[in-house]
mmCIF file of C-alpha atoms and ligand atoms in Angstrom:
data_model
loop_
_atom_site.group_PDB
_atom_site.id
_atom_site.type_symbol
_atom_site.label_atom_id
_atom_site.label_comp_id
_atom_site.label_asym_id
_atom_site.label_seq_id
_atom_site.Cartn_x
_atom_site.Cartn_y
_atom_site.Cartn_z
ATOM 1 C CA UNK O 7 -15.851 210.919 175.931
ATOM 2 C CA UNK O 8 -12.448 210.629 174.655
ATOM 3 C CA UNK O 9 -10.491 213.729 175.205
ATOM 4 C CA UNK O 10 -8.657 213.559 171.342
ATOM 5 C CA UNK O 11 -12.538 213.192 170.062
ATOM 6 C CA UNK O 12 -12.279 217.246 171.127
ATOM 7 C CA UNK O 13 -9.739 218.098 170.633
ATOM 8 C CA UNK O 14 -10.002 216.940 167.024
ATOM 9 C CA UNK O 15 -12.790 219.485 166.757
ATOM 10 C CA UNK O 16 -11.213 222.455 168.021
ATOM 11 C CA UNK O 17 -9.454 224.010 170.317
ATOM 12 C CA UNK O 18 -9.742 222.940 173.854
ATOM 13 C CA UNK O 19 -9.720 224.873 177.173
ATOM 14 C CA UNK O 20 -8.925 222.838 180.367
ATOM 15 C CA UNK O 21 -7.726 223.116 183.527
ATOM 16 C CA UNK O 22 -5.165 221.617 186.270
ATOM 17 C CA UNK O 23 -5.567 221.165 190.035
ATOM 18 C CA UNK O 24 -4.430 219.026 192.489
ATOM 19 C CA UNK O 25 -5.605 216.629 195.369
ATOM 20 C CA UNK O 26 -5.623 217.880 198.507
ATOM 21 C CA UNK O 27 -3.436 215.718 201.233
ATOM 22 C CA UNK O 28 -4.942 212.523 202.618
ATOM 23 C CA UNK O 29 -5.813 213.745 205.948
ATOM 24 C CA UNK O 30 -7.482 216.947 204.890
ATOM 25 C CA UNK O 31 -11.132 217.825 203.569
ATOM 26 C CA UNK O 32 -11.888 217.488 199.791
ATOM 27 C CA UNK O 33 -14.898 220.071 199.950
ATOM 28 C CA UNK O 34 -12.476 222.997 199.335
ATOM 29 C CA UNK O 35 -11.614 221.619 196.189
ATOM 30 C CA UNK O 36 -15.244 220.687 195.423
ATOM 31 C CA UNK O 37 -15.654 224.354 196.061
ATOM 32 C CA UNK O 38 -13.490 224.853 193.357
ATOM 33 C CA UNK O 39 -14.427 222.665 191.301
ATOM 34 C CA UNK O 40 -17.726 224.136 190.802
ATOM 35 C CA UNK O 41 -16.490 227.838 190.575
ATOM 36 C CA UNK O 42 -14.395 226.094 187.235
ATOM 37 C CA UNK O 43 -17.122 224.145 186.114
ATOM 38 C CA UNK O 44 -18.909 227.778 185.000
ATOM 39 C CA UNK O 45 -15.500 228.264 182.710
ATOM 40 C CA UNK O 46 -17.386 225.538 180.577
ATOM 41 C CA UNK O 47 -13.488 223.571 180.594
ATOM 42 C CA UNK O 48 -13.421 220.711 178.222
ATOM 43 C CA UNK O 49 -12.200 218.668 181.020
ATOM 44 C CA UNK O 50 -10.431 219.303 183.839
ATOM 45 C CA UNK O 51 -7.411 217.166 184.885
ATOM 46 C CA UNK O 52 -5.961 215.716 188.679
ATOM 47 C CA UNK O 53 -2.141 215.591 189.879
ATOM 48 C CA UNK O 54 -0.618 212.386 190.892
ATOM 49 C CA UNK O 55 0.997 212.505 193.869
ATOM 50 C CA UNK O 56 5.081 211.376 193.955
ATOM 51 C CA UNK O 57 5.848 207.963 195.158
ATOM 52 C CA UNK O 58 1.729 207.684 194.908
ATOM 53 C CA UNK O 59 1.327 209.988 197.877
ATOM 54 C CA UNK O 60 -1.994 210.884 197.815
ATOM 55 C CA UNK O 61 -3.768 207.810 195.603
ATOM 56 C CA UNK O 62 -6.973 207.763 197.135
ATOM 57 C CA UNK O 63 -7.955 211.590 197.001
ATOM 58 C CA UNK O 64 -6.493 211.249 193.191
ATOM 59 C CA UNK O 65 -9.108 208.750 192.268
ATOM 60 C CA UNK O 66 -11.748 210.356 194.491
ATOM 61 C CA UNK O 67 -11.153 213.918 192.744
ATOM 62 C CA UNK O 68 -11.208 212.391 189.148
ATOM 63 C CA UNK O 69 -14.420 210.372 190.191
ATOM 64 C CA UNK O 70 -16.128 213.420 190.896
ATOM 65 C CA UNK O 71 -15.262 215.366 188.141
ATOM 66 C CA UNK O 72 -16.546 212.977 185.830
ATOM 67 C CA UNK O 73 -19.900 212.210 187.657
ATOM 68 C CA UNK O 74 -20.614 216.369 187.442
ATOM 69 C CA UNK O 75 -21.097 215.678 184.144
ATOM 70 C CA UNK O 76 -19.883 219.114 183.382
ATOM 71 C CA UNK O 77 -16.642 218.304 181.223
ATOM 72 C CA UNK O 78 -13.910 215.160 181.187
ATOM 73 C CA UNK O 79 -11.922 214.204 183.712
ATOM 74 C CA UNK O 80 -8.113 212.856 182.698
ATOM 75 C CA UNK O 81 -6.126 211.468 185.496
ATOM 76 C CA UNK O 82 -2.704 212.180 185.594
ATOM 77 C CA UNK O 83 -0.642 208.822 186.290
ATOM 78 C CA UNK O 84 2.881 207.552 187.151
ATOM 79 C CA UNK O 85 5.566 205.342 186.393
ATOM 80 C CA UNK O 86 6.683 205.813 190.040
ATOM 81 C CA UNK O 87 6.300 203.209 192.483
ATOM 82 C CA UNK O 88 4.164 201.440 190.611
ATOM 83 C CA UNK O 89 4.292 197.656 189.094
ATOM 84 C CA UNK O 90 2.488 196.532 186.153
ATOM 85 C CA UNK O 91 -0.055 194.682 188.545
ATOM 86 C CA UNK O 92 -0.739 198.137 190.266
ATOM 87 C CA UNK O 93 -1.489 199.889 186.739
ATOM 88 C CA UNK O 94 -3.892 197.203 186.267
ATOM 89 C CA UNK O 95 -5.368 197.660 189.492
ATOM 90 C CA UNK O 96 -5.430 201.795 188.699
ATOM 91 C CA UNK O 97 -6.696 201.224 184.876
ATOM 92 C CA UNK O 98 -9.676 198.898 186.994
ATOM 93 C CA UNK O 99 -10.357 201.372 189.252
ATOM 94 C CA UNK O 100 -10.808 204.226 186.713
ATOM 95 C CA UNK O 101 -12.582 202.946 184.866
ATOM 96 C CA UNK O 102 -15.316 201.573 187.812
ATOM 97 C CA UNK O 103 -15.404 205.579 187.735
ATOM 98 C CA UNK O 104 -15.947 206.460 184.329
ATOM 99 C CA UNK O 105 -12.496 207.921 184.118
ATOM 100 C CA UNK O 106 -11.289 207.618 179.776
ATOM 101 C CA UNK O 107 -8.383 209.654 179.670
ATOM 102 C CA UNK O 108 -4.871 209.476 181.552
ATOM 103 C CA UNK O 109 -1.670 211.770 181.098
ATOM 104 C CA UNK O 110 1.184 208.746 181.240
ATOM 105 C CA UNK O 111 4.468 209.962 182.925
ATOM 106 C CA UNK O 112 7.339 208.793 184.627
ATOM 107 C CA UNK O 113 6.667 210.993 187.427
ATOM 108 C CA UNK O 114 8.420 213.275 189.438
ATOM 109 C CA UNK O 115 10.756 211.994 191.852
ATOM 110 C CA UNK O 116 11.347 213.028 195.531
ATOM 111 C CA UNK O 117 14.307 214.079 196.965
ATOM 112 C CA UNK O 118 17.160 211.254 196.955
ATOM 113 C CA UNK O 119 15.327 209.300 194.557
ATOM 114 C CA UNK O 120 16.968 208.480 191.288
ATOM 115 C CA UNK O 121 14.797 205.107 190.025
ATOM 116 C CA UNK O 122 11.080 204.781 189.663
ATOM 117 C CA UNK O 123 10.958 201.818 191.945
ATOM 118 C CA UNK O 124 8.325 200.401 189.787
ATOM 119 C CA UNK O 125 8.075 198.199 186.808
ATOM 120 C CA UNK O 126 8.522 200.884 184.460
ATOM 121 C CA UNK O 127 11.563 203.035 183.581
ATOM 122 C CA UNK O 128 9.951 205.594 181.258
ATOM 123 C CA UNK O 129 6.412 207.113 179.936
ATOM 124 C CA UNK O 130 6.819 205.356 176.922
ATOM 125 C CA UNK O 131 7.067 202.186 178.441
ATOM 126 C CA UNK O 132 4.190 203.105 180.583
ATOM 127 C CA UNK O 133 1.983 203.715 177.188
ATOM 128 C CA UNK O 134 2.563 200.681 175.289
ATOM 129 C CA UNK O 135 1.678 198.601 178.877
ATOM 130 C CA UNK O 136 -1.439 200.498 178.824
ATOM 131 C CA UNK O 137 -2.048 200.163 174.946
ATOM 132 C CA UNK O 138 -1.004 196.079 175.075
ATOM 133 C CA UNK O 139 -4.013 195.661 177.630
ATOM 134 C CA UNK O 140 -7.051 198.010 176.821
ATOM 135 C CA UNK O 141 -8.481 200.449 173.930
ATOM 136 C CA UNK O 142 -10.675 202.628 177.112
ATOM 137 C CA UNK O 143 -8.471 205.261 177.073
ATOM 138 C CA UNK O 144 -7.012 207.746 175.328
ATOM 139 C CA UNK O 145 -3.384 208.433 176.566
ATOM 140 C CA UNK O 146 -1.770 211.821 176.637
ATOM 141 C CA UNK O 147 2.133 212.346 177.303
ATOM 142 C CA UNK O 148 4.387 215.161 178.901
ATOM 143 C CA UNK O 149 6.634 217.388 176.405
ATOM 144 C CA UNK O 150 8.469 219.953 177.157
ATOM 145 C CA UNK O 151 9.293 223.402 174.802
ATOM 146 C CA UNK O 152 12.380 224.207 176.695
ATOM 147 C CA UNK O 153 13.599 220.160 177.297
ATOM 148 C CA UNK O 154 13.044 218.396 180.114
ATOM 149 C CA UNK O 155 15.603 219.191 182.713
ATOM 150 C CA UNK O 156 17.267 215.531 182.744
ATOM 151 C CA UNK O 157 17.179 215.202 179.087
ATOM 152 C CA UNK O 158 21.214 215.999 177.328
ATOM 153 C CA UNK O 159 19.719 217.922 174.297
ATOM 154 C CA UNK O 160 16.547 218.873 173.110
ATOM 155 C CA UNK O 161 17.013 216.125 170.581
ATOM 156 C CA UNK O 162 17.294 213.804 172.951
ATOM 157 C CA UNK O 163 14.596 214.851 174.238
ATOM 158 C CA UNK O 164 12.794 214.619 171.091
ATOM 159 C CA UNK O 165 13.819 211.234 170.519
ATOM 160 C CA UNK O 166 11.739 210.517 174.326
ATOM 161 C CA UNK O 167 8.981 211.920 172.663
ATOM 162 C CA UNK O 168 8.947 209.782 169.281
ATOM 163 C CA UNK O 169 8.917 206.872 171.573
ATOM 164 C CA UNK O 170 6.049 208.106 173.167
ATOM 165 C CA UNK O 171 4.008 208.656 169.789
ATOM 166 C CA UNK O 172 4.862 205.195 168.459
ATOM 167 C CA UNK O 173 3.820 203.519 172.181
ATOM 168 C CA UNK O 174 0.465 204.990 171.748
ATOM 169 C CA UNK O 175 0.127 208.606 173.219
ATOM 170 C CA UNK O 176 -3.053 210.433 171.626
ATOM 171 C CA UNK O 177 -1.740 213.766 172.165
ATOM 172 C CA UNK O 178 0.916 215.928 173.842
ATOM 173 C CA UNK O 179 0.660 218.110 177.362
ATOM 174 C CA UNK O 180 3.452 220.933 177.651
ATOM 175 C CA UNK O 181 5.178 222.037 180.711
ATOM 176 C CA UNK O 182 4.940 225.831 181.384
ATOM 177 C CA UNK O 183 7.064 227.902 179.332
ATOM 178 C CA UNK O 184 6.725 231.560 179.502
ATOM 179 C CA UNK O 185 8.951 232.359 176.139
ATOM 180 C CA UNK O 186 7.178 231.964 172.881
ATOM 181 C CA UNK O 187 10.020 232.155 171.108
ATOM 182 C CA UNK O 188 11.131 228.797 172.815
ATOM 183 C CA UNK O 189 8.314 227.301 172.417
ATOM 184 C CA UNK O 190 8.245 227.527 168.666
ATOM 185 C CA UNK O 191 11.454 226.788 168.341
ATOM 186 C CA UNK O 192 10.528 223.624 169.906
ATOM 187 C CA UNK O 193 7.376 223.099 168.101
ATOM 188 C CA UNK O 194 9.624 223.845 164.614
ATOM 189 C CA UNK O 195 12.470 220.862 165.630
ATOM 190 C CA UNK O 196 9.452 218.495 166.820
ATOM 191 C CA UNK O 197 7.594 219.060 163.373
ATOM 192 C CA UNK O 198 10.459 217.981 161.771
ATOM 193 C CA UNK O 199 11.163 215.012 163.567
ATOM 194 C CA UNK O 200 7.962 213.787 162.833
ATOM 195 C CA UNK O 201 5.818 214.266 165.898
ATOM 196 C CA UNK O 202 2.589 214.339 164.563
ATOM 197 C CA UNK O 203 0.462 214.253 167.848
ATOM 198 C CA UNK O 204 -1.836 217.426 168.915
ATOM 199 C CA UNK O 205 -0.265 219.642 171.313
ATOM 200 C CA UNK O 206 -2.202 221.229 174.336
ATOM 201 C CA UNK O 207 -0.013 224.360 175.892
ATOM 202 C CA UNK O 208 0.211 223.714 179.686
ATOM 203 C CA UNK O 209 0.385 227.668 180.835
ATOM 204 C CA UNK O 210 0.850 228.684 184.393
ATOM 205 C CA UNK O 211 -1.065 232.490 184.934
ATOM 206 C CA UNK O 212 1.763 235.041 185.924
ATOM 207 C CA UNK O 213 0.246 235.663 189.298
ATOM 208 C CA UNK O 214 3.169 235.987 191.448
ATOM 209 C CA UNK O 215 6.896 236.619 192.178
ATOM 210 C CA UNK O 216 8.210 233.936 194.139
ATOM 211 C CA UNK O 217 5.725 231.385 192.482
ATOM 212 C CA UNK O 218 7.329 232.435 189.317
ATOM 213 C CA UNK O 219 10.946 231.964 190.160
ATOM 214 C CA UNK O 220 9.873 228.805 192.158
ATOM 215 C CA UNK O 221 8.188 226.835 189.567
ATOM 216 C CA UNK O 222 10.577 227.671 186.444
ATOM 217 C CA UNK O 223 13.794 227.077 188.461
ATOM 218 C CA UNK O 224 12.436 223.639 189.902
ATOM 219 C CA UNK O 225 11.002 222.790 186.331
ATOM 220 C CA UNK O 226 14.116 223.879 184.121
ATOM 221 C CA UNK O 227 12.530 226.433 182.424
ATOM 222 C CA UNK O 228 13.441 229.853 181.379
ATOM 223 C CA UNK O 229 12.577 233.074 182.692
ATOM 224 C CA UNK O 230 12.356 235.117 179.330
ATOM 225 C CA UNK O 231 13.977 238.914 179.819
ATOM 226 C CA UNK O 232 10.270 240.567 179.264
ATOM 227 C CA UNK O 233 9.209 238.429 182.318
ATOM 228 C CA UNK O 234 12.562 239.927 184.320
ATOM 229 C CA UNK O 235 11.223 243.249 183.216
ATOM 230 C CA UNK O 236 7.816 242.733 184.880
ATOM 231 C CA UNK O 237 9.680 241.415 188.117
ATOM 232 C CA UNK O 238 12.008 244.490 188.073
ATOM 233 C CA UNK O 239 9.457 247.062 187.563
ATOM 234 C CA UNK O 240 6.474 245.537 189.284
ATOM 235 C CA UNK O 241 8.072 242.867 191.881
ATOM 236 C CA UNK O 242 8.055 245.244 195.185
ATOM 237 C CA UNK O 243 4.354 245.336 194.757
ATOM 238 C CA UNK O 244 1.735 242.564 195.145
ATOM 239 C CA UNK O 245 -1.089 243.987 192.869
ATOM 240 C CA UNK O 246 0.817 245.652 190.478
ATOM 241 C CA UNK O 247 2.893 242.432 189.515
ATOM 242 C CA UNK O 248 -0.166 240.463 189.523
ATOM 243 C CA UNK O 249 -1.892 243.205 187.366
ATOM 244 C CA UNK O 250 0.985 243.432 185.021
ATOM 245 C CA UNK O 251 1.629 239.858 185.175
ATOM 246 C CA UNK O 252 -2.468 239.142 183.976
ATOM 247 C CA UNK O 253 -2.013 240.846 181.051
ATOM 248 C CA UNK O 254 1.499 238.760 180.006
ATOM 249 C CA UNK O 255 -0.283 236.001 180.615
ATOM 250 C CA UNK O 256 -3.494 237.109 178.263
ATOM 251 C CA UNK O 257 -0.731 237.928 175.704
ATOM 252 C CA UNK O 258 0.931 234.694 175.877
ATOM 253 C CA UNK O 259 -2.069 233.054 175.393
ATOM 254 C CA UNK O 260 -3.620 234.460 172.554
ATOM 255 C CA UNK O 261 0.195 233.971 171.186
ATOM 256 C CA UNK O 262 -0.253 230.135 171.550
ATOM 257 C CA UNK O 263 -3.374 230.098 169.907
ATOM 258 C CA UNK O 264 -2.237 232.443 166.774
ATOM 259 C CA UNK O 265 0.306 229.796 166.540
ATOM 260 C CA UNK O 266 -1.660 226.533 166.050
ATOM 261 C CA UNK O 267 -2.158 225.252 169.954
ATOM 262 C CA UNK O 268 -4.890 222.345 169.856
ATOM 263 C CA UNK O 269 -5.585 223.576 173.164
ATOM 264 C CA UNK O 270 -4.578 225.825 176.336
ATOM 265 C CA UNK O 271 -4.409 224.154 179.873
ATOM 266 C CA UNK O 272 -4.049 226.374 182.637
ATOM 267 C CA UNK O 273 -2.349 225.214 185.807
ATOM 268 C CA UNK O 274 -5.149 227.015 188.539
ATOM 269 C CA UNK O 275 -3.288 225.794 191.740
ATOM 270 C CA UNK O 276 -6.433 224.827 193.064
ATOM 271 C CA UNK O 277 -7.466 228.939 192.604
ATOM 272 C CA UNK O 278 -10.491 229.510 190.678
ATOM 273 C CA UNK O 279 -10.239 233.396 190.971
ATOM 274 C CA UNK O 280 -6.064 233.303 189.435
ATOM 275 C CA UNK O 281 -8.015 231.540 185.749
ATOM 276 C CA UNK O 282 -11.247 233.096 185.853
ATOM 277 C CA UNK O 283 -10.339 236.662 184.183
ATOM 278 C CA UNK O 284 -7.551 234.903 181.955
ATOM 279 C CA UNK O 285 -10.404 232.529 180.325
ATOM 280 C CA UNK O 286 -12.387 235.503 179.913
ATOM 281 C CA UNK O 287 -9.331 238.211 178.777
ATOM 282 C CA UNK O 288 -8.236 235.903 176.056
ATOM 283 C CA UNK O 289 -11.364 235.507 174.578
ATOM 284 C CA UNK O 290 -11.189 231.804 175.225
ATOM 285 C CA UNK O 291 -15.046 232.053 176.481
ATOM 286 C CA UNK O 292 -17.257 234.879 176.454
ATOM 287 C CA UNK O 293 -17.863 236.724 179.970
ATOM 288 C CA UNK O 294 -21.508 235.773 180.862
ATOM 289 C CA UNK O 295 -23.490 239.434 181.210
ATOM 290 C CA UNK O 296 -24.876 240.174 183.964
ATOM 291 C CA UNK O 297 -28.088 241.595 184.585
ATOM 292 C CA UNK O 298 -27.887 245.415 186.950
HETATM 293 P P1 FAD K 305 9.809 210.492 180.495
HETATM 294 O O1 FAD K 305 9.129 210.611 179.173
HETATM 295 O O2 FAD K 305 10.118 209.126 180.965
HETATM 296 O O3 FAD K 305 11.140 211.377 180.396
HETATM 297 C C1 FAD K 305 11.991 211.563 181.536
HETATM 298 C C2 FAD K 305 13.434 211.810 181.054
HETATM 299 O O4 FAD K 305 13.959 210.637 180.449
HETATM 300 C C3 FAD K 305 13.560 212.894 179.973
HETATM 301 O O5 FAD K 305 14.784 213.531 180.182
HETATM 302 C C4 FAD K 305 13.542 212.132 178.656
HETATM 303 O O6 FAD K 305 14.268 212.814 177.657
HETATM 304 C C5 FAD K 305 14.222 210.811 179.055
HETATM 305 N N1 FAD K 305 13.589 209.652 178.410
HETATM 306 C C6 FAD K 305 12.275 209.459 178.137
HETATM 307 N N2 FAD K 305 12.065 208.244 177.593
HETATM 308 C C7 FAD K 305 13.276 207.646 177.543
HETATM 309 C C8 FAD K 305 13.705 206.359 177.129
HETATM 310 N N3 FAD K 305 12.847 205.455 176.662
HETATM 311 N N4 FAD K 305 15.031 206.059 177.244
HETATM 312 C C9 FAD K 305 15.928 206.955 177.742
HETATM 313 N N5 FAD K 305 15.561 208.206 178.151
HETATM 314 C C10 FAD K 305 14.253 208.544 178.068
HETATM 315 N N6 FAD K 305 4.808 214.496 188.000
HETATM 316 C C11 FAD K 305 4.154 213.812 188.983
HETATM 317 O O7 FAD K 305 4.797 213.131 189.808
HETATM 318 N N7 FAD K 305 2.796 213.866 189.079
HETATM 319 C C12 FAD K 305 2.030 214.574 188.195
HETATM 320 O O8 FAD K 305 0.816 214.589 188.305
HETATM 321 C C13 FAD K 305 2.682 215.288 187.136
HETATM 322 N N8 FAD K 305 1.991 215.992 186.208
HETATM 323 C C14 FAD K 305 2.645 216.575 185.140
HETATM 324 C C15 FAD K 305 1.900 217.225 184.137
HETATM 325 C C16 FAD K 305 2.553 217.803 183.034
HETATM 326 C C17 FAD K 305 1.735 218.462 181.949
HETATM 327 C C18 FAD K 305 3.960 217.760 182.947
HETATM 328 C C19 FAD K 305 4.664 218.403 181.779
HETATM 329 C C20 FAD K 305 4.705 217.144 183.948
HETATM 330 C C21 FAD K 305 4.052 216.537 185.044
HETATM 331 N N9 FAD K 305 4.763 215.886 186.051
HETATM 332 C C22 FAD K 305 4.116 215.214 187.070
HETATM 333 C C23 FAD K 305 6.224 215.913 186.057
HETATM 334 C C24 FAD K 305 6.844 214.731 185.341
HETATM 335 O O9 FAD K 305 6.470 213.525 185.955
HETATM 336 C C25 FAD K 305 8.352 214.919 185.392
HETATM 337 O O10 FAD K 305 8.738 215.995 184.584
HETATM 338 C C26 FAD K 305 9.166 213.684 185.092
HETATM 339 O O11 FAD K 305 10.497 213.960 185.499
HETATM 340 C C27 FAD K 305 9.182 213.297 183.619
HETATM 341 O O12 FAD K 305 7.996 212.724 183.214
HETATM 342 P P2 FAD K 305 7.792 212.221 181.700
HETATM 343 O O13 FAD K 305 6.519 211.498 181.647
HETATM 344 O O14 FAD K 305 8.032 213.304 180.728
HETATM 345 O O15 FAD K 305 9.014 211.176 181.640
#
């Protein structure tokens, strides 16, 4: 099924992980796989390694989320490294695997590299290829509430993101953003530029202190002053930031959903236990009782 097919009747609850490395086991993430499966996710999406690192585990990770037959699975793919013969070759081998939906990006680069080294520049460009060859799959794009970290000004930015609508994108996937405020902000100038597309709020639990500062800082995003509060109060202590931390996070949530979100897409790190409570706390899905 066609990811945009759900989300067009309601909001949608999904979830991020990652392939493990080429050389190590994929039952861990099986493992985990199965733990989120019970979450009832809409679908559950895979990473795409940088410079294709990791290709085969991608595709094997994707395949087996799809063949559970417990939600969708949408592949994340990249402009990097690849030529429009390998897209073909990736669009091929997707859909051998019953793979329908893909998140088209540019992709991240690694360190000294400033080019894709592939046949495409940008995600746009990457979504009309797509869109010129087949109708199999619905396309989802990156935005970002607090601007993408290259991008001059959020309406440049904006203008990136018109030219991903009018390629083809379905809907829109945020990056994290802890700050509400931001985000509407973002969601108010986007509006009004005349992005129409469905937006699904990437969020990224609260969990812990150096993750925090690690992922906003590399990302470009802020660190709102309510979230330096919980680091100054809480930071010297493991369970009492990831305590205080939960409960920002079930906050935040329910905030995105107040304000229109088609649908919330928690990053798990590959850790079941860091999403279960969250799904649960926010009222997302009801806690399953169980019997004494
Ligand atoms: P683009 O849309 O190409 O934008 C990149 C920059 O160029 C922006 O500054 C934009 O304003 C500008 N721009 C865009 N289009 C044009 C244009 N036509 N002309 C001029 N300027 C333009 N990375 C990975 O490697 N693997 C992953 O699996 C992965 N998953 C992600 C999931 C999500 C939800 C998000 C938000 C990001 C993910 N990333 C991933 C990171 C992403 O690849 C990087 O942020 C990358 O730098 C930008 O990707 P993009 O698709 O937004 O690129």
């Amino acid at each position: 099924m066609k990811i945009i097919d759900r989300i067009q009747s309601g909001l949608t609850l999904s979830f991020e992980v990652f392939p493990p490395k080429s050389d190590k086991p994929l039952e861990p993430l099986l493992d985990t796989l199965d733990q989120l499966y019970t979450l009832k996710p809409d679908f559950i999406s895979c990473t795409y390694g940088a410079m294709g690192s990791n290709k085969g585990r991608n595709l094997e990770v994707v395949a087996s989320i799809q063949s559970s037959g417990k939600c969708e699975a949408l592949s994340h793919y990249t402009c990097v490294g690849n030529s429009r013969q390998d897209v073909l070759d990736a669009l091929a081998d997707y859909q051998s695997v019953g793979v329908e939906n893909l998140l088209a990006l540019r992709g991240d680069f690694p360190a000294g590299v400033t080019h894709t080294n592939g046949d495409f520049l940008h995600a746009n460009e990457l979504i009309a290829f797509i869109r010129s060859q087949t109708n199999a799959f619905s396309l989802a794009a990156a935005c970002y509430p607090e601007k993408h970290l290259l991008a001059e000004s959020m309406d440049a930015d904006i203008d990136a993101l018109l030219k991903k609508q009018d390629a083809g994108a379905d809907f829109l996937m945020t990056q994290l953003c802890y700050s509400v405020e931001n985000y509407l902000r973002f969601l108010d100038s986007a509006r009004k530029r005349g992005v129409t597309l469905p937006i699904v709020a990437g969020v990224l639990p609260l969990i812990k202190k150096d993750g925090l500062v690690r992922m906003t800082l590399s990302n470009g995003c802020s660190i709102p002053a309510e979230v330096s509060a919980l680091v100054g109060r809480y930071g010297e202590s493991e369970e009492s930031f990831r305590a205080a931390g939960h409960a920002f996070t079930v906050s935040l949530v329910q905030r995105l959903i107040e304000e229109g979100a088609n649908g919330i897409h928690l990053y798990t790190l590959n850790r079941f236990e860091d999403v279960a409570d969250l799904v649960y706390d926010t009222g997302i899905r009801e806690k399953p009782q169980t019997n004494r």
